[in-house]
Structures are given as C-alpha cells and as structure tokens.
Coordinates of C-alpha atoms and ligand atoms in Angstrom, one line a residue:
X1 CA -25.3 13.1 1.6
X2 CA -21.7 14.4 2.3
X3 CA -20.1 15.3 6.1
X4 CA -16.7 16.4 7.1
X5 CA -14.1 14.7 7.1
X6 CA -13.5 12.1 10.0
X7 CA -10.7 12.8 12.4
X8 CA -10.2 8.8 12.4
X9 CA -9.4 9.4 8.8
X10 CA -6.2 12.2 9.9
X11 CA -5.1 9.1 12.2
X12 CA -3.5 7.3 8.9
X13 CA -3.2 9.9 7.0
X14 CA 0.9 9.2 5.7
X15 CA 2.4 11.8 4.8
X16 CA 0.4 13.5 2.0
X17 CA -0.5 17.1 2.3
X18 CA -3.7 18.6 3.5
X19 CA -5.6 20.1 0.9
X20 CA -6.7 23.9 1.0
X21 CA -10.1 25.2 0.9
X22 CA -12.8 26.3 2.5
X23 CA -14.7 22.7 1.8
X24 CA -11.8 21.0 0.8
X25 CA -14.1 17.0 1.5
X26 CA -16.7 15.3 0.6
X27 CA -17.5 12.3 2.4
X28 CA -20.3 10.1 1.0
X29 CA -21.8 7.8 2.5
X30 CA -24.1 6.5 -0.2
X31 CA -22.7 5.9 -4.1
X32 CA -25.5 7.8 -5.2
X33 CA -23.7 10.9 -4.8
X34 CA -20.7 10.1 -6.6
X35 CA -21.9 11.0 -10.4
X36 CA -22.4 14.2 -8.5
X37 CA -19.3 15.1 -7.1
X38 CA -17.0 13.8 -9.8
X39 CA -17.3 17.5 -11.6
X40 CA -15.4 20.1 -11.6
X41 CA -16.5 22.6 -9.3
X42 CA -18.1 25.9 -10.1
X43 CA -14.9 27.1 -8.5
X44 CA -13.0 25.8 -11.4
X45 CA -11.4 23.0 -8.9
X46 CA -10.3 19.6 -9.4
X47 CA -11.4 16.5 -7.8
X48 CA -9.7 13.5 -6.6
X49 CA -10.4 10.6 -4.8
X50 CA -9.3 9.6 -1.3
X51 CA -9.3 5.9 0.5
X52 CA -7.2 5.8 3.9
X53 CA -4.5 7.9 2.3
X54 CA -2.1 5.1 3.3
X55 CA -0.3 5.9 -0.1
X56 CA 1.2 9.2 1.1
X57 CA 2.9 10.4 -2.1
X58 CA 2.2 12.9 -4.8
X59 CA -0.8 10.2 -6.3
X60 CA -2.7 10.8 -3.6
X61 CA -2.5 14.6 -3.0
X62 CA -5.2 16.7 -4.8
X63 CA -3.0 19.9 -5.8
X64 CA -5.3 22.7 -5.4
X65 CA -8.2 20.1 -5.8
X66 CA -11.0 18.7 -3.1
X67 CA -10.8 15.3 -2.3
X68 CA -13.8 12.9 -2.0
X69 CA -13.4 10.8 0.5
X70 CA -14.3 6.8 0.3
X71 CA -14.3 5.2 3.5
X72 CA -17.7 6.0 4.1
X73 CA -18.2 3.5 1.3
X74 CA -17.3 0.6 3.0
X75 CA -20.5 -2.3 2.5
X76 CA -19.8 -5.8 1.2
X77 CA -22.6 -6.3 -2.0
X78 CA -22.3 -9.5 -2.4
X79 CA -20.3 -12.8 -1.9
X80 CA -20.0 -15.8 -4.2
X81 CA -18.9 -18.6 -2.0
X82 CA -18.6 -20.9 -5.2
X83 CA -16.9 -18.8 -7.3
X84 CA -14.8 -17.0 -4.5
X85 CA -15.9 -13.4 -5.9
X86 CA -16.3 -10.5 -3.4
X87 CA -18.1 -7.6 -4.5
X88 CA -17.4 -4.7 -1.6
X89 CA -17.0 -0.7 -2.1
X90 CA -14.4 0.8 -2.6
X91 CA -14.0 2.7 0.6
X92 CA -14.6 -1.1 2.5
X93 CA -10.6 -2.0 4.1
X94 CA -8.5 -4.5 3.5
X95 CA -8.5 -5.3 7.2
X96 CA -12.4 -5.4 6.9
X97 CA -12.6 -7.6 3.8
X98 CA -10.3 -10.1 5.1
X99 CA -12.5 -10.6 8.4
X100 CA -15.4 -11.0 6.2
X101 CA -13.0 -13.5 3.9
X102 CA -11.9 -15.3 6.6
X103 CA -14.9 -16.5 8.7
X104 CA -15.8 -17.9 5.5
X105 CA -13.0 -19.6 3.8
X106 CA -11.5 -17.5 1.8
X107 CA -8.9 -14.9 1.3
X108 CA -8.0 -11.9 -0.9
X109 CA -5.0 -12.8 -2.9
X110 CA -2.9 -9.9 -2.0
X111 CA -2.9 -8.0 1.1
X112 CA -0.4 -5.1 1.5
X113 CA 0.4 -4.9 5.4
X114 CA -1.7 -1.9 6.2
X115 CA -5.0 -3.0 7.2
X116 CA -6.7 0.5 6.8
X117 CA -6.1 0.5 2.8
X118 CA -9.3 0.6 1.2
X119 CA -10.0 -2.1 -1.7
X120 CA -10.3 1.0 -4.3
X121 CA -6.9 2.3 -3.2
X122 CA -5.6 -1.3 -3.5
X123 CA -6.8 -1.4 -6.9
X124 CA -5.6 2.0 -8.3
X125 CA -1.9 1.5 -6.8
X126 CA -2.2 -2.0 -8.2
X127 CA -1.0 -2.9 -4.8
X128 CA 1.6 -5.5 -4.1
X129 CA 2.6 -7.4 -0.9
X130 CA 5.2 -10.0 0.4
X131 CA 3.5 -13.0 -2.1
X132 CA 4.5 -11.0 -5.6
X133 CA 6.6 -13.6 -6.7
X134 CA 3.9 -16.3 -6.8
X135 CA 0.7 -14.0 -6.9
X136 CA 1.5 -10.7 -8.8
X137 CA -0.2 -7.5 -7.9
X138 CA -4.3 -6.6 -6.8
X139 CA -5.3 -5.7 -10.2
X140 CA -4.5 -8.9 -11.7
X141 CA -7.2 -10.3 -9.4
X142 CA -10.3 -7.4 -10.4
X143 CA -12.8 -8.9 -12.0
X144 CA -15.1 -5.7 -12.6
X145 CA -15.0 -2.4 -11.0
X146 CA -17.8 0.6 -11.2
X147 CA -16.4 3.6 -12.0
X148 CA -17.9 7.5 -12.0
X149 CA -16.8 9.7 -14.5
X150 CA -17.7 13.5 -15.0
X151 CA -18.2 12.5 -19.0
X152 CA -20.3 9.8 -19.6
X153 CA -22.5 7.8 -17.1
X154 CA -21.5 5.3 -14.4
X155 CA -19.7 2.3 -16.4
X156 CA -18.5 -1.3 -14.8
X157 CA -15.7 -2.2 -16.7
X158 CA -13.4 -5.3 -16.6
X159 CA -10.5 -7.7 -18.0
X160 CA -13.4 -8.4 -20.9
X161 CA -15.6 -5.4 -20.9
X162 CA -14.3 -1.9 -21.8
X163 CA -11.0 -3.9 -21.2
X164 CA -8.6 -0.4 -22.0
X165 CA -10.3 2.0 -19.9
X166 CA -10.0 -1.1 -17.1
X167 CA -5.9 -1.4 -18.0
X168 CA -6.0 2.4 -17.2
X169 CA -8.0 2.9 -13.8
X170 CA -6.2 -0.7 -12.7
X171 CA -3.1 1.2 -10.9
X172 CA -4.5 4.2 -13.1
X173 CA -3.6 6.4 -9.0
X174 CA -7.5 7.9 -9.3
X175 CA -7.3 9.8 -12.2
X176 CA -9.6 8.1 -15.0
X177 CA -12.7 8.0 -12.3
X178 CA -13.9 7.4 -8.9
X179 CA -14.3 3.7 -8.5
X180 CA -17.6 3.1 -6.5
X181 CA -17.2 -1.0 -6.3
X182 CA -14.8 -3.7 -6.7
X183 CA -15.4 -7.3 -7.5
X184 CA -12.0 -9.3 -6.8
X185 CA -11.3 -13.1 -7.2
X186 CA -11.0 -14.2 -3.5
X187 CA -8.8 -17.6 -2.5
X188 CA -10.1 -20.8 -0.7
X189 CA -7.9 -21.1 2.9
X190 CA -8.8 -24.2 5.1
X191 CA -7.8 -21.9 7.9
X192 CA -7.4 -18.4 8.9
X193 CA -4.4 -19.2 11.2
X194 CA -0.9 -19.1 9.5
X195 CA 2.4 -21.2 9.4
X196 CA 5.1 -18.8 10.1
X197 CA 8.8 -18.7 10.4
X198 CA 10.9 -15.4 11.6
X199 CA 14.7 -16.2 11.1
X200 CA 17.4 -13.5 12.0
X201 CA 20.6 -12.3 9.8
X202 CA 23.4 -10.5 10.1
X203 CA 24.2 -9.4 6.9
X204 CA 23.0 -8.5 3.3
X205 CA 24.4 -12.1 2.0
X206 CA 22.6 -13.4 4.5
X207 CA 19.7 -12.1 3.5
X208 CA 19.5 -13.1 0.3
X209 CA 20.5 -16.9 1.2
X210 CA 17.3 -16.6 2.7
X211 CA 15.2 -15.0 0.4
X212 CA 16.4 -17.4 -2.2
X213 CA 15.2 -20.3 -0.5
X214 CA 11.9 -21.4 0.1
X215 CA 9.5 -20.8 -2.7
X216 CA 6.8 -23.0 -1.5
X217 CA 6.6 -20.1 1.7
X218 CA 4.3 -18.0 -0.8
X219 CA 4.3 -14.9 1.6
X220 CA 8.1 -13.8 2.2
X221 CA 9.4 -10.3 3.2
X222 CA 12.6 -8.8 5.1
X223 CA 12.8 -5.9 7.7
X224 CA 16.1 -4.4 8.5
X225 CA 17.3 -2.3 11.5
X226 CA 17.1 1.3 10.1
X227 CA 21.1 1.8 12.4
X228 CA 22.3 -1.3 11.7
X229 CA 23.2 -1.6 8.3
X230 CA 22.5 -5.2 6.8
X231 CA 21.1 -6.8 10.6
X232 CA 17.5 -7.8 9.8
X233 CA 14.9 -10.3 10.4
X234 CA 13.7 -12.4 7.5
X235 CA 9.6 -14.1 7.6
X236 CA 8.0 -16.1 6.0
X237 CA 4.1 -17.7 5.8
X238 CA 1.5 -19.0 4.7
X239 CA -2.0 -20.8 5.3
X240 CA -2.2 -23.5 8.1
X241 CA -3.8 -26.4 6.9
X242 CA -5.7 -26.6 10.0
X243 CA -7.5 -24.6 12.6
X244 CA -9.9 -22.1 12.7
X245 CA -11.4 -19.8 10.4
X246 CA -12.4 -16.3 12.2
X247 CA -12.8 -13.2 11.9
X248 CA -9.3 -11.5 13.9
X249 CA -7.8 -8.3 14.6
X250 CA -4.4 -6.8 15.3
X251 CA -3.6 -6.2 18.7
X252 CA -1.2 -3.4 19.1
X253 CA 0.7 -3.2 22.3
X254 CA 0.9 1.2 21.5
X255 CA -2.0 3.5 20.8
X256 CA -1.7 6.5 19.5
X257 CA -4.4 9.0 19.9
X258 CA -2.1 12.3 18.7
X259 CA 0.8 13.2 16.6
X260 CA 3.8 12.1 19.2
X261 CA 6.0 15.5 19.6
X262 CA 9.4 15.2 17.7
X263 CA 11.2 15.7 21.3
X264 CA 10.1 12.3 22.2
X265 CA 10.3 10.6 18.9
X266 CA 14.5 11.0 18.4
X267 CA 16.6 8.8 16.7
X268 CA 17.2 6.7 19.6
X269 CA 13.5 5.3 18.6
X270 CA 14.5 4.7 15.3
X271 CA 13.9 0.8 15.4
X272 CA 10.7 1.2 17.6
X273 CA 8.1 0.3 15.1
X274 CA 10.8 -3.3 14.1
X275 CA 11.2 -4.2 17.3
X276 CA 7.9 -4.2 18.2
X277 CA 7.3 -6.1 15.4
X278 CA 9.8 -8.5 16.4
X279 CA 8.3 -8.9 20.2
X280 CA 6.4 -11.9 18.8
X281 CA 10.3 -13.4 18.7
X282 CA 12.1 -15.5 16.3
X283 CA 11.2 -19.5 15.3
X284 CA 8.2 -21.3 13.7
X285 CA 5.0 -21.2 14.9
X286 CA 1.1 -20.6 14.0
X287 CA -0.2 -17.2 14.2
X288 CA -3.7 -15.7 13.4
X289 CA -3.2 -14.1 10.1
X290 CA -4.4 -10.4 11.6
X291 CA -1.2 -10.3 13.5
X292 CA 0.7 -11.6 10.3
X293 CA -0.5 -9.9 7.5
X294 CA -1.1 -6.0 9.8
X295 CA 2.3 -6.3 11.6
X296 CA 2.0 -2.5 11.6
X297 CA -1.2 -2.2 13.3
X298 CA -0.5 -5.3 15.5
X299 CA 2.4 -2.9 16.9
X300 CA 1.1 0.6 17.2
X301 CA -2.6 1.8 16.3
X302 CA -2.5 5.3 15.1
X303 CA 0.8 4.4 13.9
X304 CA 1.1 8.0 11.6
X305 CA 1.0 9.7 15.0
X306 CA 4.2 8.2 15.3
X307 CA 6.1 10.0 12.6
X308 CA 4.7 13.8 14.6
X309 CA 3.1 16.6 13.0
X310 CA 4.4 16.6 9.9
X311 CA 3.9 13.0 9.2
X312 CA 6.0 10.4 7.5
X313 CA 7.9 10.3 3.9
X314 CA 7.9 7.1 2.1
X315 CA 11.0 5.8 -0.3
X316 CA 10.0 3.0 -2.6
X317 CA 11.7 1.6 -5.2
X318 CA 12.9 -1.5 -6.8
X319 CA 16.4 -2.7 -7.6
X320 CA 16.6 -5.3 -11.0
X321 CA 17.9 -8.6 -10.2
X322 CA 21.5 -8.1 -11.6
X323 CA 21.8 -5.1 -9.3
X324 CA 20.2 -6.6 -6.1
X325 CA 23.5 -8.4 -4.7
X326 CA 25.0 -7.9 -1.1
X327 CA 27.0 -4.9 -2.5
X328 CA 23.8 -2.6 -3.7
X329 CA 21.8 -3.6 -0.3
X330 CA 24.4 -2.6 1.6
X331 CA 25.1 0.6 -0.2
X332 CA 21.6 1.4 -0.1
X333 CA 20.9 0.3 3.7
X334 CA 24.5 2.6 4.9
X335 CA 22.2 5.7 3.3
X336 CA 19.4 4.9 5.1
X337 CA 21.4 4.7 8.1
X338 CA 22.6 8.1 7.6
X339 CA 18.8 9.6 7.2
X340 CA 17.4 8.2 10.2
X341 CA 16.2 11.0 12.4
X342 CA 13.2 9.1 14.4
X343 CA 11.2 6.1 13.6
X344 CA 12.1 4.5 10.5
X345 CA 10.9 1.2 9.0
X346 CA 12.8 -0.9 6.1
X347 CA 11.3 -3.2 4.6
X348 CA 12.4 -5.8 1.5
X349 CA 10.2 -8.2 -0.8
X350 CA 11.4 -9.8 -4.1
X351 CA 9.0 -9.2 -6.9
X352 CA 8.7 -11.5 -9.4
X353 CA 8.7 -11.9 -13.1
X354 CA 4.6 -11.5 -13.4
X355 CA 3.6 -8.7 -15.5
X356 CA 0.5 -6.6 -13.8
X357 CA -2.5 -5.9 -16.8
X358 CA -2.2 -2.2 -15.2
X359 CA -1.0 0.4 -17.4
X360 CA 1.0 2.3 -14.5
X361 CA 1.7 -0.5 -12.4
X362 CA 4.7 -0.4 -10.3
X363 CA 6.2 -3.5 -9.7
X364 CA 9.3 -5.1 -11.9
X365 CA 10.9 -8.3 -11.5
X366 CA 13.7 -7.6 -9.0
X367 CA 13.7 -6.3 -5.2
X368 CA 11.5 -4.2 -3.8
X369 CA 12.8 -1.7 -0.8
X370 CA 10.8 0.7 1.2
X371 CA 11.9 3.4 3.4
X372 CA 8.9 4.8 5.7
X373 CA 10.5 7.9 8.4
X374 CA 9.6 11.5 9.8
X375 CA 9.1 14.0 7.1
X376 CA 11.9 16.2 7.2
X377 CA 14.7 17.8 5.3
X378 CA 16.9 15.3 6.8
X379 CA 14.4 12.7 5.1
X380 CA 14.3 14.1 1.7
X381 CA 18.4 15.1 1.4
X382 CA 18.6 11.3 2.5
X383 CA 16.3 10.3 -0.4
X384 CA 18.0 11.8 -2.7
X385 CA 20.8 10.3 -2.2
X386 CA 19.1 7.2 -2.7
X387 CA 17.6 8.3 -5.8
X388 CA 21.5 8.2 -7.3
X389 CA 21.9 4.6 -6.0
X390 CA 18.2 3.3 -7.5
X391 CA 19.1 4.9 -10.8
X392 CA 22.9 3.9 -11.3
X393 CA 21.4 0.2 -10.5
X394 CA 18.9 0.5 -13.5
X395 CA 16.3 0.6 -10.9
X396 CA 12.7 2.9 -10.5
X397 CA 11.2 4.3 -7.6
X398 CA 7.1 4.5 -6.9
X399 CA 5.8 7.8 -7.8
X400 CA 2.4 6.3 -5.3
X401 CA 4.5 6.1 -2.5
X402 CA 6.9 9.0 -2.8
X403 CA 6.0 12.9 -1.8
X404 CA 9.3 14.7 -3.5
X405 CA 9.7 12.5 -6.3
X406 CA 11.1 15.2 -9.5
X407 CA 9.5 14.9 -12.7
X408 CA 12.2 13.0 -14.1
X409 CA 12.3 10.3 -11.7
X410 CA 8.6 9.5 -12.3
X411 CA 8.5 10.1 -15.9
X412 CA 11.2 7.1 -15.4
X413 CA 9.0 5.3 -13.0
X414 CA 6.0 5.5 -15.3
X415 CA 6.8 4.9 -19.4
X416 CA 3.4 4.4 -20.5
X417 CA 1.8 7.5 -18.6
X418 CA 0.5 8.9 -22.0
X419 CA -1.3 6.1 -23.0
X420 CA -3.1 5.7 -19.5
X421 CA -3.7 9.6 -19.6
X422 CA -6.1 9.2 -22.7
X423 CA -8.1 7.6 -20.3
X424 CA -8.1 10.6 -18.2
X425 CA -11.0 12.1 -16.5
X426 CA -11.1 16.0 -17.7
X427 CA -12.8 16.6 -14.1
X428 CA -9.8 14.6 -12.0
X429 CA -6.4 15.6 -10.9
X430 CA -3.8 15.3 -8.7
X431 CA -0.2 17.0 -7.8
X432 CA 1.4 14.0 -9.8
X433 CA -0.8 14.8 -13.2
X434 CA 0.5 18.1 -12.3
X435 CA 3.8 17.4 -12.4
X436 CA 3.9 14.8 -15.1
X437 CA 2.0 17.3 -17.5
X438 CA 3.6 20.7 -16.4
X439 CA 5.5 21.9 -20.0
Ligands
LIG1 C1 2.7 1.2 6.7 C2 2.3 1.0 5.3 C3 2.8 0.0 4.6 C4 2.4 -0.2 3.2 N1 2.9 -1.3 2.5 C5 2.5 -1.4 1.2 C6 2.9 -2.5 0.4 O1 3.6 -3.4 0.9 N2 2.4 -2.6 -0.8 C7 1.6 -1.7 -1.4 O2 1.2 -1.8 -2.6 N3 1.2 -0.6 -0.7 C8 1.6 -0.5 0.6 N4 1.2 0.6 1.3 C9 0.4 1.6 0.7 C10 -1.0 1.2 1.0 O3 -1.4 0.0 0.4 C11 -1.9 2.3 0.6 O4 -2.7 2.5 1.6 C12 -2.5 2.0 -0.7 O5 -1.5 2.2 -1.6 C13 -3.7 2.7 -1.2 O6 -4.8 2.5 -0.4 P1 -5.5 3.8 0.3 O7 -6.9 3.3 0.6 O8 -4.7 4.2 1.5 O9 -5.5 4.8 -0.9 P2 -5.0 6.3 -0.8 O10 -3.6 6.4 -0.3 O11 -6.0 7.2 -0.2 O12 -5.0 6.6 -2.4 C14 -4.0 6.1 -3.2 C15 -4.4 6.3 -4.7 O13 -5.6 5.6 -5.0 C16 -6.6 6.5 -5.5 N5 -7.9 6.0 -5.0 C17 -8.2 5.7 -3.7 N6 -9.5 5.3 -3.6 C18 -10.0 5.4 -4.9 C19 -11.3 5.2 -5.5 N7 -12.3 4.7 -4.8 N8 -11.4 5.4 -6.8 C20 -10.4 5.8 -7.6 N9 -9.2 6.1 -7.1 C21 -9.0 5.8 -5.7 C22 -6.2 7.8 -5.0 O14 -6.7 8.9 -5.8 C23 -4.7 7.8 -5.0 O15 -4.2 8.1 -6.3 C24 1.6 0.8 2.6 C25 1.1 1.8 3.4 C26 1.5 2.0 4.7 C27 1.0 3.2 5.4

C-alpha cells in the first residue's frame, strides 16, 4: 500500500527540511491505510502529514518524525452540481479541483496561487488568497472533512458535527489527524475565463490608491519589485460573465527539471519570477483563470528549482490597518531590498474584517505581505529585521509559512494554541508543536 516518495513531489518542495530516517515516507495510495499509519512507530517516532509541502515553514516539517505523504490521495468522490459541494481527497490539488470545477460551472471559493496545494493542506493552513476581503479563508467553506486519528476510529466531523474538534483541525497545521477527504462549498461561475486588469505604480501611496478602490474586483493582490522599493504592479479579477467553461492549465514559458545552481541564480535575477509574471503586460483584458489564479506556475514549472539546493524561505505576515500606510510599506519593502540575494517574490493582499471558524487561523484584518527568496543566511538576517518592523506595527507573522520563526514570534502569531492543542493527536507532531511546547 505505501511507495517512496515521488521525486515530482521534491519539485515543490519550498523550503521545509528533509526528514531523516531510514523510511522517513509513506505514500498511500488508498485511505485504507491511513488508520494504519497514523501511530506512533515502534521506533517511538512521530507522524505528520504531508500535501505538496507548498507551506515550507516549521508546520510542515516533521522534526524527527516520518511524514505520510497525500498526494497519492488525489480522487474526486463525489460532486453535487445542485448544491455546489465537492467531495475530493485530500491529497487531490487545487489546480486539479478547479479543472474539475470549471468544466462544470463552478468554482472553489478560495484558491491560493499555487496550483500544486492539495485541498487537505488548504484546509489545515486555513488558506487565504487575493479575494479575503469579500470571501474569508478555505475553512470557512468545509462542510465536512474525514479525519484519522491514532485514538479513536475514523470520524467525519463538521461546522455541526463534532463542531470543536472541526474548529481545531480547520487551520489545526496537521496536528489533530490526518484528514482523508474534504467536502467544500464550491461557487456557480457562468465562465471559466476572467475579467482582468494589471495597472502599474510607482510608489507605496500609489498602491494603496489602488487597492482601496474597486471592491466589486473581488480577487485583488499587489506584486512589488524585490530592488525597487515601492515600484509594483497592482491586479485585479474576477469571473467573465461570458465564455467558455473548460478545464485549463498554466503554461509556463521556464521549466525547471533541477535545482538551478546559485552561480546562475544571483541577484541580478532577483525580479525574474515578477517579470515573468508581468510578460502577459499591463491593461484589461480576459484571461483563462489557469493563467490568473497559478501566475507562478504560468511562469516557471518546477519553480522551487529556482530558489537552488537549499530551497526558498518564506516571510509572511500581516500589518493592522492603522499601521499599513505608505510609511510602514515602504519601510518594510527598503528591508526586503537589502535581503535580496537571487529570486525574490513580494506579494501584497488586504485581508478583511471576516473572522475564520479555525482556531489557528492566520489571517487578521489588515495587509497581508509575503516575502518568498533563496534560503540563506542573508535571508534569515533579513527576516529578522523584518520581524522588528511587523511587531513595532502591532502586526503577526505566519508560523505555516515561516522556517526560523522563534518561539516567541509564534506564540504571538498563535494566542489560542492551547485550546487547539487539546485537540491534539498523541501520535502527531511537528517541529512547530516542538517548539511551541519545548519548556
Ligand atoms: C508560491 C506559493 C505561493 C503561496 N501563496 C499562498 C497564499 O497566497 N495563501 C495561502 O494561504 N497559502 C499560500 N501558499 C501556501 C500554499 O497554499 C501551501 O501549499 C498550503 O499552505 C498548504 O498546502 P500543501 O498541500 O502544500 O500542504 P503542506 O505544505 O504539505 O502542509 C501544510 C500543513 O498542512 C498539513 N497537512 C497537509 N495535508 C494534510 C492532510 N491531508 N491532513 C492533515 N494535515 C495536512 C501539514 O501537516 C502541514 O502542517 C503559497 C505557496 C507557494 C509555494
């Protein structure tokens, strides 16, 4: 029932480190083995589950644990045209779901733009993308979920049934159970293609003339130029009301096959990755929603390969509203500036005042900034600095996304941690349950 690991899966991997071990993976390919695996190991080891380790930060790495793999999980069970509800496994992607979705009408209500990202890592990051403001986080749209715990027999649990256990795996980062199906609460969309504007600015102000405008664009984000403090490129979309509605996929102009050596991959090629994203030029226009909603992916396949052997670090956090003005982006976009040492995305979306059901969920109404570059000590003196900017503002960072995050900052980022850890599976770990429970 399990088989190594799949080198496709190394090809996103962002960041997180490789667990140890002789057998470090189990990859299923049936849910029947879950119950199974979701014990601890005679060894005395840990387990944690894995979807495209998109995440990259210390929620996603196993400590001394193995790691049981989802995306061999990856069927749709069943779809509810009438009601808009599709069932899928976990280890199914987003990318995936949303073909499915789309040659039939519908639409999963929030779509972070990495197209790999399984539905069950969308669920336990409680994942957000560029609609926040009017649609809130994944979660909120999880209608039941199965889950396998080492203590008690496969449950399905939901906003109505077993509705605290549900508030704690929702977001919960894998550690109250390995979650073998989702059902989520799709949307109707008369088309697959998409309205969508790119508009250019020049500086922080700018940018948040722009971002402040608009509120019937539901899907709005920002990237910036990693060199060029405050220069950035401002999009917004959302669903034609004509066209057709098909399956698409991203169509990268780079693929990447191997980690790109750090020789080629210098700071000159720090804007690669935005300025292939901006090939597709500035103006209004309709665009399938696979180049849209995957703009990574529609850029460079393998795009981890990018960021070299030792992968990429990720910086999220989010600034409150009162401390989101041109000043604090500024501030914040001159440190990036300093840290960039190859590839290096930036990229800004407002999230609004909707409060997630998920006990651990990340997003706070305010602005959201996230800092994706090569792995490095460069990387992580950089983020610290950042660190004293995000918590002078009042803001928090995201212990999912982050690799070097100290206790402190996510015991900051994550207030009602003891409640969800009641919900803990004894069986389950990971290097942040480590370091939040380390005395
Ligand atoms: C380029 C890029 C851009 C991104 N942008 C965004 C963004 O805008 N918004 C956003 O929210 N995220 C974003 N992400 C993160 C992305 O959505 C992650 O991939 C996602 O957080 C988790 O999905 P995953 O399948 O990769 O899960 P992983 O990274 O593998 O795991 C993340 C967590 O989920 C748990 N988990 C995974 N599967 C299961 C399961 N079946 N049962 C129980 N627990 C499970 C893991 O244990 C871990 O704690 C981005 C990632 C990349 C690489």
């Amino acid at each position: 029932v399990t088989k190594p690991f799949l080198p496709l899966m190394r090809a996103h991997r962002f960041g997180a480190p490789a667990p140890t071990g002789p057998t470090p993976f189990a990859h299923p390919r049936f849910a029947v083995a879950l119950s199974g695996l979701v014990q601890v190991q005679a060894d005395a080891r840990t387990v944690l589950a894995q979807g495209a380790a998109g995440a990259g930060g210390l929620a996603g790495d196993p400590g001394d644990g193995r790691v049981i793999a989802t995306t061999g999980l990856d069927r749709i069970i069943a779809f509810d045209a009438s009601a808009g509800r599709l069932r899928a496994q976990a280890g199914m992607s987003l990318l995936d779901a949303q073909g499915f979705l789309a040659e039939r009408g519908h639409f999963l209500p929030v779509c972070p733009p990495w197209g790999p990202t399984t539905l069950g890592g969308a669920v336990a990051v409680d994942a957000h993308a560029a609609n926040h403001e009017a649609n809130g986080t994944f979660g909120a749209f999880v209608r039941a979920l199965r889950l396998h715990r080492s203590d008690r027999p496969a449950v399905v649990i939901g906003p109505t049934q077993d509705p605290d256990l549900f508030a704690a795996t929702i977001g919960g980062l894998g550690l109250t159970g390995v979650i073998e199906w989702v059902e989520v609460e799709t949307r109707p969309i008369r088309s697959s293609m998409m309205d969508w504007e790119a508009t250019p600015f020049r500086d922080a102000a700018e940018f948040l003339n722009l971002m402040a405008e608009g509120a019937d664009w539901v899907h709005r984000r920002a990237w910036f130029d990693p060199r060029m403090p405050g220069r950035g490129r401002f999009e917004r979309f959302r669903h034609a009301q004509d066209g057709p509605r098909e399956a698409r996929a991203p169509q990268p102009l780079i693929r990447l096959g191997q980690p790109v050596s750090r020789g080629l991959t210098n700071g000159a090629l720090a804007g690669l990755v935005t300025g292939l994203m901006q090939r597709r030029g500035a103006g209004a226009r309709m665009r399938d929603y696979a180049s849209v909603f995957f703009p990574f992916e529609d850029s460079v396949e393998g795009l981890a390969h990018l960021f070299g052997k030792r992968g990429a670090l990720t910086y999220q956090c989010v600034l409150p509203p009162k401390a989101a003005g041109a000043e604090q982006i500024t501030a914040f976009l001159n440190e990036v500036k300093r840290l960039v040492d190859g590839p290096t995305m930036v990229g800004a979306v407002a999230f609004g005042t909707r409060v997630s059901p998920a006990l651990l969920s990340f997003p706070k109404e305010g602005l959201c900034l996230t800092v994706r570059t090569r792995a490095g000590a460069r990387a992580a003196e950089g983020f610290a600095r950042l660190d004293g900017l995000v918590l002078e503002a009042g803001g928090k960072i995201n212990p999912a996304a982050d690799a070097r995050a100290s206790a402190v900052l996510c015991q900051a980022a994550l207030p009602l941690w003891r409640e969800a850890a009641a919900w803990r599976d004894p069986s389950i770990s990971s290097a942040l349950a480590l370091l939040m429970e380390a005395p």
